[in-house]
C-alpha cells in the first residue's frame, strides 16, 4: 500500500462541482474509495446496490434468486435514473450498471464519470471471500471475472470522463489522486466551454 504524503486534514481540496459517478467491476473499489472521496469533497455518498436493497428490503442476492438478472437490472435502471438526477452526490454504481444504454446516457449526461480500472487478478483477490456477489457464485470465479471484464471494459471506457487505475495504493491516496484528476478535468472542461 502506498501512503499519501498529503493525508493531513489541512490539505486543500479544490471544489469539484456537480455529481461524480463511479463505474467499474466488482472489487474495483467504487464503494470504499467513493465513501472517502465523498467525505473529502463534501458530497452525499450513495451506492446504487445498497439503495436497491434499502428500497426493496432484501439483499441483491435474493433479488437475483427470485427475479433473475433481468429483474435486478430493471430495478437498477430505475434507481440510477433517480440517483443521476440528484445534485452534488457521489454515486458508486453496480458493476453491471453500464450494460444498459440508458444508464450510460444518464450517468454521462448528469455528472463526471470515473472508471476505476483494475486487473482481473486484483479483482479476484478482493472479491474471493465475498459471498454477496451473485455473479461469482460459480465453479470458476476467475474465468467469470475475465468474461465480465472483457464484456464490460469497453462500456466503462465509453461512458467514462476519467479512467483511474486503482493499483496498490491506499484508499486515501487513491481518493486524493482522483481529486487531482477531477480538478484538472473540470478546468479543461471550463476552458473548452468559454
mmCIF file of C-alpha atoms in Angstrom:
data_model
loop_
_atom_site.group_PDB
_atom_site.id
_atom_site.type_symbol
_atom_site.label_atom_id
_atom_site.label_comp_id
_atom_site.label_asym_id
_atom_site.label_seq_id
_atom_site.Cartn_x
_atom_site.Cartn_y
_atom_site.Cartn_z
ATOM 1 C CA UNK A 1 0.000 0.000 0.000
ATOM 2 C CA UNK A 2 1.249 3.460 -0.882
ATOM 3 C CA UNK A 3 0.518 6.057 1.762
ATOM 4 C CA UNK A 4 -0.254 9.590 0.689
ATOM 5 C CA UNK A 5 2.089 12.362 1.715
ATOM 6 C CA UNK A 6 -0.934 14.709 1.834
ATOM 7 C CA UNK A 7 -3.091 12.715 4.226
ATOM 8 C CA UNK A 8 -3.395 15.557 6.751
ATOM 9 C CA UNK A 9 -6.664 17.373 7.330
ATOM 10 C CA UNK A 10 -5.127 20.681 6.264
ATOM 11 C CA UNK A 11 -4.601 19.623 2.643
ATOM 12 C CA UNK A 12 -6.651 21.914 0.432
ATOM 13 C CA UNK A 13 -9.291 20.126 -1.613
ATOM 14 C CA UNK A 14 -10.279 22.006 -4.764
ATOM 15 C CA UNK A 15 -14.035 22.468 -5.219
ATOM 16 C CA UNK A 16 -15.425 19.808 -7.527
ATOM 17 C CA UNK A 17 -18.739 20.910 -8.993
ATOM 18 C CA UNK A 18 -21.645 18.634 -9.794
ATOM 19 C CA UNK A 19 -22.101 14.934 -9.213
ATOM 20 C CA UNK A 20 -19.444 12.255 -9.561
ATOM 21 C CA UNK A 21 -20.354 8.737 -10.660
ATOM 22 C CA UNK A 22 -18.042 5.745 -10.251
ATOM 23 C CA UNK A 23 -18.163 2.733 -12.561
ATOM 24 C CA UNK A 24 -16.067 -0.431 -12.658
ATOM 25 C CA UNK A 25 -16.154 -4.133 -11.976
ATOM 26 C CA UNK A 26 -16.932 -5.606 -8.572
ATOM 27 C CA UNK A 27 -13.890 -5.282 -6.359
ATOM 28 C CA UNK A 28 -12.520 -2.208 -8.130
ATOM 29 C CA UNK A 29 -13.077 -0.067 -5.019
ATOM 30 C CA UNK A 30 -16.089 2.014 -6.031
ATOM 31 C CA UNK A 31 -17.709 1.886 -2.594
ATOM 32 C CA UNK A 32 -14.608 2.069 -0.382
ATOM 33 C CA UNK A 33 -12.933 4.808 -2.442
ATOM 34 C CA UNK A 34 -16.276 6.506 -3.080
ATOM 35 C CA UNK A 35 -17.015 6.935 0.640
ATOM 36 C CA UNK A 36 -13.630 8.572 1.300
ATOM 37 C CA UNK A 37 -13.887 10.702 -1.835
ATOM 38 C CA UNK A 38 -17.400 11.866 -0.932
ATOM 39 C CA UNK A 39 -16.225 12.874 2.542
ATOM 40 C CA UNK A 40 -13.225 14.794 1.152
ATOM 41 C CA UNK A 41 -15.395 16.556 -1.450
ATOM 42 C CA UNK A 42 -18.345 17.257 0.860
ATOM 43 C CA UNK A 43 -20.769 15.263 -1.302
ATOM 44 C CA UNK A 44 -23.510 12.871 -0.195
ATOM 45 C CA UNK A 45 -22.489 9.256 -0.909
ATOM 46 C CA UNK A 46 -24.811 6.702 -2.487
ATOM 47 C CA UNK A 47 -24.220 3.112 -3.593
ATOM 48 C CA UNK A 48 -26.847 2.047 -6.135
ATOM 49 C CA UNK A 49 -26.829 -1.594 -4.948
ATOM 50 C CA UNK A 50 -27.324 -0.522 -1.319
ATOM 51 C CA UNK A 51 -30.117 1.842 -2.366
ATOM 52 C CA UNK A 52 -31.871 -1.022 -4.203
ATOM 53 C CA UNK A 53 -31.544 -3.190 -1.070
ATOM 54 C CA UNK A 54 -32.902 -0.359 1.083
ATOM 55 C CA UNK A 55 -35.846 0.222 -1.264
ATOM 56 C CA UNK A 56 -36.773 -3.476 -1.573
ATOM 57 C CA UNK A 57 -35.891 -4.623 1.928
ATOM 58 C CA UNK A 58 -33.964 -7.637 0.574
ATOM 59 C CA UNK A 59 -30.366 -8.346 -0.413
ATOM 60 C CA UNK A 60 -29.205 -8.180 -4.057
ATOM 61 C CA UNK A 61 -28.562 -11.934 -3.982
ATOM 62 C CA UNK A 62 -32.233 -12.579 -3.111
ATOM 63 C CA UNK A 63 -33.399 -10.328 -5.958
ATOM 64 C CA UNK A 64 -31.224 -12.357 -8.342
ATOM 65 C CA UNK A 65 -32.653 -15.626 -6.951
ATOM 66 C CA UNK A 66 -36.289 -14.533 -7.222
ATOM 67 C CA UNK A 67 -36.316 -12.221 -10.267
ATOM 68 C CA UNK A 68 -33.146 -13.272 -12.069
ATOM 69 C CA UNK A 69 -30.649 -10.832 -13.522
ATOM 70 C CA UNK A 70 -33.273 -9.176 -15.817
ATOM 71 C CA UNK A 71 -35.449 -8.307 -12.787
ATOM 72 C CA UNK A 72 -32.484 -6.875 -10.940
ATOM 73 C CA UNK A 73 -31.352 -4.848 -13.981
ATOM 74 C CA UNK A 74 -34.850 -3.319 -14.307
ATOM 75 C CA UNK A 75 -34.678 -2.199 -10.664
ATOM 76 C CA UNK A 76 -31.157 -0.898 -11.231
ATOM 77 C CA UNK A 77 -32.248 1.215 -14.234
ATOM 78 C CA UNK A 78 -34.977 2.874 -12.165
ATOM 79 C CA UNK A 79 -32.617 3.535 -9.258
ATOM 80 C CA UNK A 80 -29.877 5.020 -11.457
ATOM 81 C CA UNK A 81 -32.406 7.233 -13.265
ATOM 82 C CA UNK A 82 -33.456 8.589 -9.848
ATOM 83 C CA UNK A 83 -29.966 8.968 -8.381
ATOM 84 C CA UNK A 84 -28.438 10.560 -11.503
ATOM 85 C CA UNK A 85 -30.950 13.432 -11.219
ATOM 86 C CA UNK A 86 -29.730 14.405 -7.741
ATOM 87 C CA UNK A 87 -27.342 17.303 -7.286
ATOM 88 C CA UNK A 88 -23.828 17.164 -5.881
ATOM 89 C CA UNK A 89 -23.685 13.467 -4.991
ATOM 90 C CA UNK A 90 -21.054 10.782 -5.323
ATOM 91 C CA UNK A 91 -22.559 7.553 -6.655
ATOM 92 C CA UNK A 92 -20.924 4.134 -6.698
ATOM 93 C CA UNK A 93 -22.785 2.120 -9.332
ATOM 94 C CA UNK A 94 -23.115 -1.641 -9.500
ATOM 95 C CA UNK A 95 -20.605 -3.365 -11.777
ATOM 96 C CA UNK A 96 -23.202 -4.180 -14.423
ATOM 97 C CA UNK A 97 -24.931 -0.789 -14.471
ATOM 98 C CA UNK A 98 -23.166 0.120 -17.732
ATOM 99 C CA UNK A 99 -24.862 -2.757 -19.573
ATOM 100 C CA UNK A 100 -27.998 -0.650 -20.089
ATOM 101 C CA UNK A 101 -27.558 2.114 -22.683
ATOM 102 C CA UNK A 102 -29.999 4.322 -20.767
ATOM 103 C CA UNK A 103 -27.822 4.055 -17.625
ATOM 104 C CA UNK A 104 -24.736 5.071 -19.589
ATOM 105 C CA UNK A 105 -26.626 8.032 -21.062
ATOM 106 C CA UNK A 106 -27.951 9.143 -17.626
ATOM 107 C CA UNK A 107 -24.527 8.948 -15.997
ATOM 108 C CA UNK A 108 -22.661 10.691 -18.817
ATOM 109 C CA UNK A 109 -25.243 13.495 -19.034
ATOM 110 C CA UNK A 110 -25.594 14.291 -15.329
ATOM 111 C CA UNK A 111 -22.106 14.150 -13.840
ATOM 112 C CA UNK A 112 -18.452 13.258 -14.186
ATOM 113 C CA UNK A 113 -17.984 9.513 -14.663
ATOM 114 C CA UNK A 114 -14.867 7.821 -13.283
ATOM 115 C CA UNK A 115 -13.909 4.298 -14.321
ATOM 116 C CA UNK A 116 -11.964 2.544 -11.562
ATOM 117 C CA UNK A 117 -9.925 0.042 -13.523
ATOM 118 C CA UNK A 118 -8.082 -2.920 -12.003
ATOM 119 C CA UNK A 119 -6.584 -6.114 -13.416
ATOM 120 C CA UNK A 120 -8.686 -9.276 -13.109
ATOM 121 C CA UNK A 121 -6.106 -10.828 -10.751
ATOM 122 C CA UNK A 122 -6.565 -7.936 -8.277
ATOM 123 C CA UNK A 123 -10.357 -8.044 -8.609
ATOM 124 C CA UNK A 124 -10.362 -11.769 -7.873
ATOM 125 C CA UNK A 125 -8.184 -11.266 -4.793
ATOM 126 C CA UNK A 126 -10.514 -8.543 -3.484
ATOM 127 C CA UNK A 127 -13.754 -10.483 -4.096
ATOM 128 C CA UNK A 128 -12.832 -14.124 -3.443
ATOM 129 C CA UNK A 129 -14.227 -14.240 0.110
ATOM 130 C CA UNK A 130 -17.339 -12.181 -0.580
ATOM 131 C CA UNK A 131 -20.453 -14.373 -0.762
ATOM 132 C CA UNK A 132 -22.678 -11.403 -1.687
ATOM 133 C CA UNK A 133 -21.590 -11.408 -5.340
ATOM 134 C CA UNK A 134 -24.255 -13.454 -7.160
ATOM 135 C CA UNK A 135 -22.378 -13.470 -10.483
ATOM 136 C CA UNK A 136 -19.291 -15.016 -8.836
ATOM 137 C CA UNK A 137 -21.100 -17.958 -7.219
ATOM 138 C CA UNK A 138 -19.795 -20.246 -9.972
ATOM 139 C CA UNK A 139 -17.257 -23.088 -10.260
ATOM 140 C CA UNK A 140 -14.554 -20.838 -11.773
ATOM 141 C CA UNK A 141 -14.841 -17.246 -10.447
ATOM 142 C CA UNK A 142 -11.593 -16.219 -12.189
ATOM 143 C CA UNK A 143 -12.965 -17.212 -15.596
ATOM 144 C CA UNK A 144 -16.247 -15.429 -14.817
ATOM 145 C CA UNK A 145 -14.418 -12.238 -13.816
ATOM 146 C CA UNK A 146 -12.341 -12.379 -17.024
ATOM 147 C CA UNK A 147 -15.553 -12.797 -19.054
ATOM 148 C CA UNK A 148 -17.191 -9.845 -17.243
ATOM 149 C CA UNK A 149 -14.067 -7.723 -17.746
ATOM 150 C CA UNK A 150 -13.935 -8.490 -21.473
ATOM 151 C CA UNK A 151 -17.640 -7.698 -21.834
ATOM 152 C CA UNK A 152 -17.798 -4.546 -19.714
ATOM 153 C CA UNK A 153 -14.401 -2.824 -20.066
ATOM 154 C CA UNK A 154 -15.335 -1.234 -23.442
ATOM 155 C CA UNK A 155 -18.605 0.060 -21.914
ATOM 156 C CA UNK A 156 -16.814 1.520 -18.878
ATOM 157 C CA UNK A 157 -14.371 3.255 -21.218
ATOM 158 C CA UNK A 158 -17.226 4.546 -23.415
ATOM 159 C CA UNK A 159 -19.028 6.242 -20.522
ATOM 160 C CA UNK A 160 -16.002 7.457 -18.520
ATOM 161 C CA UNK A 161 -14.722 11.007 -18.454
ATOM 162 C CA UNK A 162 -11.723 9.782 -16.416
ATOM 163 C CA UNK A 163 -10.078 6.348 -16.179
ATOM 164 C CA UNK A 164 -8.160 5.635 -12.971
ATOM 165 C CA UNK A 165 -6.005 2.552 -12.428
ATOM 166 C CA UNK A 166 -6.605 1.520 -8.812
ATOM 167 C CA UNK A 167 -3.200 -0.152 -8.466
ATOM 168 C CA UNK A 168 -1.952 -0.947 -4.954
ATOM 169 C CA UNK A 169 -2.467 2.470 -3.393
ATOM 170 C CA UNK A 170 -4.249 3.074 -0.120
ATOM 171 C CA UNK A 171 -7.882 4.152 -0.410
ATOM 172 C CA UNK A 172 -6.973 7.640 0.832
ATOM 173 C CA UNK A 173 -4.103 8.052 -1.670
ATOM 174 C CA UNK A 174 -6.360 6.888 -4.497
ATOM 175 C CA UNK A 175 -9.099 9.336 -3.440
ATOM 176 C CA UNK A 176 -6.569 12.194 -3.432
ATOM 177 C CA UNK A 177 -5.273 11.166 -6.870
ATOM 178 C CA UNK A 178 -8.857 11.184 -8.181
ATOM 179 C CA UNK A 179 -9.468 14.666 -6.721
ATOM 180 C CA UNK A 180 -6.451 15.999 -8.641
ATOM 181 C CA UNK A 181 -7.683 14.389 -11.868
ATOM 182 C CA UNK A 182 -11.218 15.720 -11.299
ATOM 183 C CA UNK A 183 -9.879 19.244 -10.753
ATOM 184 C CA UNK A 184 -7.799 19.032 -13.962
ATOM 185 C CA UNK A 185 -10.798 17.635 -15.874
ATOM 186 C CA UNK A 186 -13.089 20.430 -14.663
ATOM 187 C CA UNK A 187 -10.520 23.120 -15.514
ATOM 188 C CA UNK A 188 -10.102 21.642 -19.005
ATOM 189 C CA UNK A 189 -13.882 21.449 -19.440
ATOM 190 C CA UNK A 190 -14.307 25.116 -18.434
ATOM 191 C CA UNK A 191 -11.646 26.194 -20.943
ATOM 192 C CA UNK A 192 -13.432 24.383 -23.785
ATOM 193 C CA UNK A 193 -16.794 25.931 -22.818
ATOM 194 C CA UNK A 194 -15.571 29.546 -22.583
#
